[in-house]
mmCIF file of C-alpha atoms in Angstrom:
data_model
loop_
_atom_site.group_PDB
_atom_site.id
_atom_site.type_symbol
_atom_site.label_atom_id
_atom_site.label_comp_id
_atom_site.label_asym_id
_atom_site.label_seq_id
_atom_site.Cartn_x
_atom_site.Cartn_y
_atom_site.Cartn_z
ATOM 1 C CA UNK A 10 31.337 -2.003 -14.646
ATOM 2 C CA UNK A 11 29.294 1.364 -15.464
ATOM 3 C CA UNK A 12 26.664 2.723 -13.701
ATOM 4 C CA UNK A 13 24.063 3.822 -16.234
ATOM 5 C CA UNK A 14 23.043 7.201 -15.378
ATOM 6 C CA UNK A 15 19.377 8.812 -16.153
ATOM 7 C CA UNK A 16 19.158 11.170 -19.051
ATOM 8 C CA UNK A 17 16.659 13.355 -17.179
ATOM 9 C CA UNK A 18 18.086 13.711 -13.672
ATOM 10 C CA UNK A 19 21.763 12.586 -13.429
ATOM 11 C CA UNK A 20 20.883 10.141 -10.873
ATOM 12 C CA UNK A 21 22.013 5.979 -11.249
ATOM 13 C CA UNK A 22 19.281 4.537 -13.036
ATOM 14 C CA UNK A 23 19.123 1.892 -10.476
ATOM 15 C CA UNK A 24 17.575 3.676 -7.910
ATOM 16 C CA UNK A 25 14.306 4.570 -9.892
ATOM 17 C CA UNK A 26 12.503 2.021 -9.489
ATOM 18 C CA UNK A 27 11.972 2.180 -6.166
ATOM 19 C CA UNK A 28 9.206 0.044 -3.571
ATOM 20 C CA UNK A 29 8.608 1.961 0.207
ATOM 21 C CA UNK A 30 6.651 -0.466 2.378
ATOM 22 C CA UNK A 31 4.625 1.479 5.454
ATOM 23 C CA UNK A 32 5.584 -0.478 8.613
ATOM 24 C CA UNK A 33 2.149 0.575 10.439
ATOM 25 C CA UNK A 34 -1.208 2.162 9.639
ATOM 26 C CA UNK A 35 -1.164 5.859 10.245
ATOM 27 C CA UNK A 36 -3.837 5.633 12.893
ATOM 28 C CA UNK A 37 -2.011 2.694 14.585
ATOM 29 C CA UNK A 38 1.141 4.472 14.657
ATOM 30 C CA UNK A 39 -0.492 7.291 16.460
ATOM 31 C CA UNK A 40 -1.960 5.328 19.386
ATOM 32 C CA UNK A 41 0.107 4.606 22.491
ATOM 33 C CA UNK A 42 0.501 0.866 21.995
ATOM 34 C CA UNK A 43 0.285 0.505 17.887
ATOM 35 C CA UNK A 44 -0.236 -3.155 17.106
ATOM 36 C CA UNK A 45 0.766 -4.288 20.765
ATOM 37 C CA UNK A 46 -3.014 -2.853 22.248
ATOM 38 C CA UNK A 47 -5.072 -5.576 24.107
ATOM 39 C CA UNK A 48 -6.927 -7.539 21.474
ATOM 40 C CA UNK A 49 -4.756 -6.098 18.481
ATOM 41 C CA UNK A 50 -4.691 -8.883 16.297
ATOM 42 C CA UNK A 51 -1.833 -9.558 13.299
ATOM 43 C CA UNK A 52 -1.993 -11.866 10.759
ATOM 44 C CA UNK A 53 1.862 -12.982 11.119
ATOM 45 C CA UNK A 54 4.192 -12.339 13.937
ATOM 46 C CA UNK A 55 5.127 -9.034 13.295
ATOM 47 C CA UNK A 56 3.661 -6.252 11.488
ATOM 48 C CA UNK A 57 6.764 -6.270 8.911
ATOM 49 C CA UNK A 58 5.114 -10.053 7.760
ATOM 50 C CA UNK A 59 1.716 -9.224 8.490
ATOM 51 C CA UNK A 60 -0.337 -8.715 5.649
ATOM 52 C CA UNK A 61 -3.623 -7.890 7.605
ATOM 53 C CA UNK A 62 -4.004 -6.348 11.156
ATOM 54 C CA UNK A 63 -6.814 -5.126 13.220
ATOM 55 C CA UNK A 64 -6.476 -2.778 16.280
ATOM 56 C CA UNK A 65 -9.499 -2.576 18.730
ATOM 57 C CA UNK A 66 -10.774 1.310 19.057
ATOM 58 C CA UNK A 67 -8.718 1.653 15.828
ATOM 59 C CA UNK A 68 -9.165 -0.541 12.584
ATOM 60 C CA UNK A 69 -9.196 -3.509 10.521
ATOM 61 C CA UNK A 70 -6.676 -3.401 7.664
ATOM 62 C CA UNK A 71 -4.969 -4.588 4.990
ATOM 63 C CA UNK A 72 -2.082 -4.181 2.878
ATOM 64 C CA UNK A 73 -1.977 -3.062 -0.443
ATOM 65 C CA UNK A 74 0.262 -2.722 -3.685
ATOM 66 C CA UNK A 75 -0.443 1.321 -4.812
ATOM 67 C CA UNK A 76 2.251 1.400 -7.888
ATOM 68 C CA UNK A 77 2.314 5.361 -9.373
ATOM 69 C CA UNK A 78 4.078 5.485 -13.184
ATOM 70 C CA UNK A 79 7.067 7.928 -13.370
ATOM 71 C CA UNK A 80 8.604 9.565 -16.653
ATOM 72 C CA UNK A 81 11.282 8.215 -17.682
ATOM 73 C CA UNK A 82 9.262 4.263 -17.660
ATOM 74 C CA UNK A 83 10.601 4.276 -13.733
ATOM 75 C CA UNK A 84 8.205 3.304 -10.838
ATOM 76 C CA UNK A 85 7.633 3.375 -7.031
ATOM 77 C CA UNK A 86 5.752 0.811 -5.389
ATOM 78 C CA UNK A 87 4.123 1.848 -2.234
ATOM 79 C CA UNK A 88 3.468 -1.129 0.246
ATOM 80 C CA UNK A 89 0.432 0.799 2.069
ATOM 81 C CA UNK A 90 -2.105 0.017 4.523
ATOM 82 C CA UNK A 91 -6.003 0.418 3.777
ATOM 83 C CA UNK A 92 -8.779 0.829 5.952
ATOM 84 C CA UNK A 93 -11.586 -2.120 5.623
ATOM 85 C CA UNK A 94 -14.805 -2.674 7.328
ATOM 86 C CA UNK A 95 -14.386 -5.455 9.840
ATOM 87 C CA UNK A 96 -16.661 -7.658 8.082
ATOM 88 C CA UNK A 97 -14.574 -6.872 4.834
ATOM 89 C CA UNK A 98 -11.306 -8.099 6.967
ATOM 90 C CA UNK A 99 -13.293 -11.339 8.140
ATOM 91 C CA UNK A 100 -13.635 -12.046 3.928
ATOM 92 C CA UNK A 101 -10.353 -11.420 3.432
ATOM 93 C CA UNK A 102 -8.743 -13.693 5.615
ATOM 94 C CA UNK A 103 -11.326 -16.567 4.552
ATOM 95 C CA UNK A 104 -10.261 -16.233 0.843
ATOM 96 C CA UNK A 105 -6.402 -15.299 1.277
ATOM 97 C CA UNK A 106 -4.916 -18.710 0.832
ATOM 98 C CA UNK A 107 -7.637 -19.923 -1.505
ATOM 99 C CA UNK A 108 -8.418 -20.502 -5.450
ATOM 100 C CA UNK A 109 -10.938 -17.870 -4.622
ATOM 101 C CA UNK A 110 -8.585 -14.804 -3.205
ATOM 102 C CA UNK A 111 -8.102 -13.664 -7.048
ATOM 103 C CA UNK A 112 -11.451 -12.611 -7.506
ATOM 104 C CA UNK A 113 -11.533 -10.466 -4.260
ATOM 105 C CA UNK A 114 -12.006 -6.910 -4.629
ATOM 106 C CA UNK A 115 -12.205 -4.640 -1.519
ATOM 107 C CA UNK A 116 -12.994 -1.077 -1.016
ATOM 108 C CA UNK A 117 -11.608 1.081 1.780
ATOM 109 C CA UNK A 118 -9.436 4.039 2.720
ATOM 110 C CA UNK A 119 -5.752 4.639 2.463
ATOM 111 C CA UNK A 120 -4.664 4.320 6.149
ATOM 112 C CA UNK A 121 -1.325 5.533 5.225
ATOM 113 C CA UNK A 122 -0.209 9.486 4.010
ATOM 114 C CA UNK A 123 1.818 8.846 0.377
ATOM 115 C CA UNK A 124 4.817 10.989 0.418
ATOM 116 C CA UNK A 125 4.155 14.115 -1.887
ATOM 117 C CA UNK A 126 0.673 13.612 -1.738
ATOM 118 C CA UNK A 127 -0.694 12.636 1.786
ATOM 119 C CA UNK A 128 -3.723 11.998 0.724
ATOM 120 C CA UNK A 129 -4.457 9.983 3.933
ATOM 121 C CA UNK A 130 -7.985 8.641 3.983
ATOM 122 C CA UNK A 131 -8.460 8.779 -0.263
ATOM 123 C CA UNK A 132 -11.382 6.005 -0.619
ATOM 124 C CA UNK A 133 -9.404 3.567 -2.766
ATOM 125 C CA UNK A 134 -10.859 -0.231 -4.377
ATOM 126 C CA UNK A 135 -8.820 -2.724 -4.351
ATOM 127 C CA UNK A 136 -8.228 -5.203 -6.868
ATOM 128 C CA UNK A 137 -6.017 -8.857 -6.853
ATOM 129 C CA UNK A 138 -3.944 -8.723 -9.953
ATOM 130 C CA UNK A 139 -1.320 -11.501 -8.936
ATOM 131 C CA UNK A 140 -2.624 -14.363 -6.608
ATOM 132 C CA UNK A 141 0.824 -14.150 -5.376
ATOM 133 C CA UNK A 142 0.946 -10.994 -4.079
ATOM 134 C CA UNK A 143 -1.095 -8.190 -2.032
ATOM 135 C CA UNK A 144 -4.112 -6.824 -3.529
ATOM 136 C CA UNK A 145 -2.939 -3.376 -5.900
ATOM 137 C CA UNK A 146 -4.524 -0.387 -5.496
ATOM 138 C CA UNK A 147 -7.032 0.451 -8.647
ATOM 139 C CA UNK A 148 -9.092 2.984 -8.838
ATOM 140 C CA UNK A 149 -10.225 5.818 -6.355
ATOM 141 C CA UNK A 150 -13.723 8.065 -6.478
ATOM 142 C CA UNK A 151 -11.041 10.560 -4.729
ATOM 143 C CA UNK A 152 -9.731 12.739 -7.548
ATOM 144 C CA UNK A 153 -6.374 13.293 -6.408
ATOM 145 C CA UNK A 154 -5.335 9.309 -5.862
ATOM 146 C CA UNK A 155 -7.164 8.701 -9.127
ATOM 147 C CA UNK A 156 -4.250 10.901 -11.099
ATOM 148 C CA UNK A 157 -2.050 9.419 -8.224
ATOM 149 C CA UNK A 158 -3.128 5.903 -10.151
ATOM 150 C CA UNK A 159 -3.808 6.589 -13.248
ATOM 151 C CA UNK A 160 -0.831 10.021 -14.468
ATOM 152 C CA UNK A 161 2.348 10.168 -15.022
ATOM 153 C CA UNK A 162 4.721 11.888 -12.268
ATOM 154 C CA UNK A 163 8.067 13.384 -12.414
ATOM 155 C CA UNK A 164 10.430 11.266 -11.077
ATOM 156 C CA UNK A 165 12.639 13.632 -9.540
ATOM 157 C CA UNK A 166 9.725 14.915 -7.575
ATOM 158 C CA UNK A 167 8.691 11.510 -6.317
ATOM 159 C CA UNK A 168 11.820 10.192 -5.936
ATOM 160 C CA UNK A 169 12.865 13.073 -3.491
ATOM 161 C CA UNK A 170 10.251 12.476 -1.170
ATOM 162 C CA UNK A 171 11.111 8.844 -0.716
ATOM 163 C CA UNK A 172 13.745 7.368 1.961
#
């Protein structure tokens, strides 16, 4: 068996396509006890499963589906963390595993810096595209996240900055 190579870069097509999923909020990874602070609350048991987390002194969040088109028709799919009001968090939860979760739409802040970009902070709304799965990130008053969403990026230059 061949391993189909990219025309543009050389590389095995197979890694293009690529998904990075943030373990922790950036401001939770910076605090002495991340997710294990007193009253730190996870939705599952760790925050690899969790899909919502809130850290007293730090932040409610949730996570999010940011996908950026490359050239080439490849993608990366970042699995970040946003920012939410508390009160936001408390709707979340109440709508996750109901009929009514794929009409939720959130607005927060990227709690996670993008490789290449940082962008750390970016006001980003969220939307539910797939009841399945996270809510995506899609759109951004932020100008920089909104090409983030909306351009096409080199591959090779995303691609590097990735794991």
């Amino acid at each position: 068996m061949t391993t189909q190579l990219c025309s543009c870069c050389g590389q095995p097509a197979d890694v293009h396509d690529r998904q990075a999923r943030f373990r922790l909020p950036d401001p939770v990874l910076n605090t002495r006890k991340q997710h294990r602070a007193r009253g730190a609350w996870l939705s599952h048991g760790t925050p690899d499963d969790s899909v919502m987390m809130q850290v007293p002194g730090v932040g409610a969040f949730v996570r999010a589906l940011l996908p950026v088109k490359l050239t080439g028709g490849f993608s990366a799919t970042f699995g970040v963390w946003v920012a939410l009001d508390p009160a936001d968090l408390q709707r979340t939860f109440a709508v996750w595993s109901r009929p009514e979760y794929q009409n939720l739409r959130l607005q927060g802040w990227l709690a996670n810096a993008l490789p290449a970009w940082g962008l750390l902070a970016a006001p980003v709304e969220l939307e539910v595209r797939d009841p399945e799965q996270t809510p995506y990130c899609a759109e951004s008053t932020d100008p920089k996240l909104a090409k983030v969403l909306t351009e096409i990026w080199p591959h090779q230059d995303v691609l590097a900055e990735l794991p």
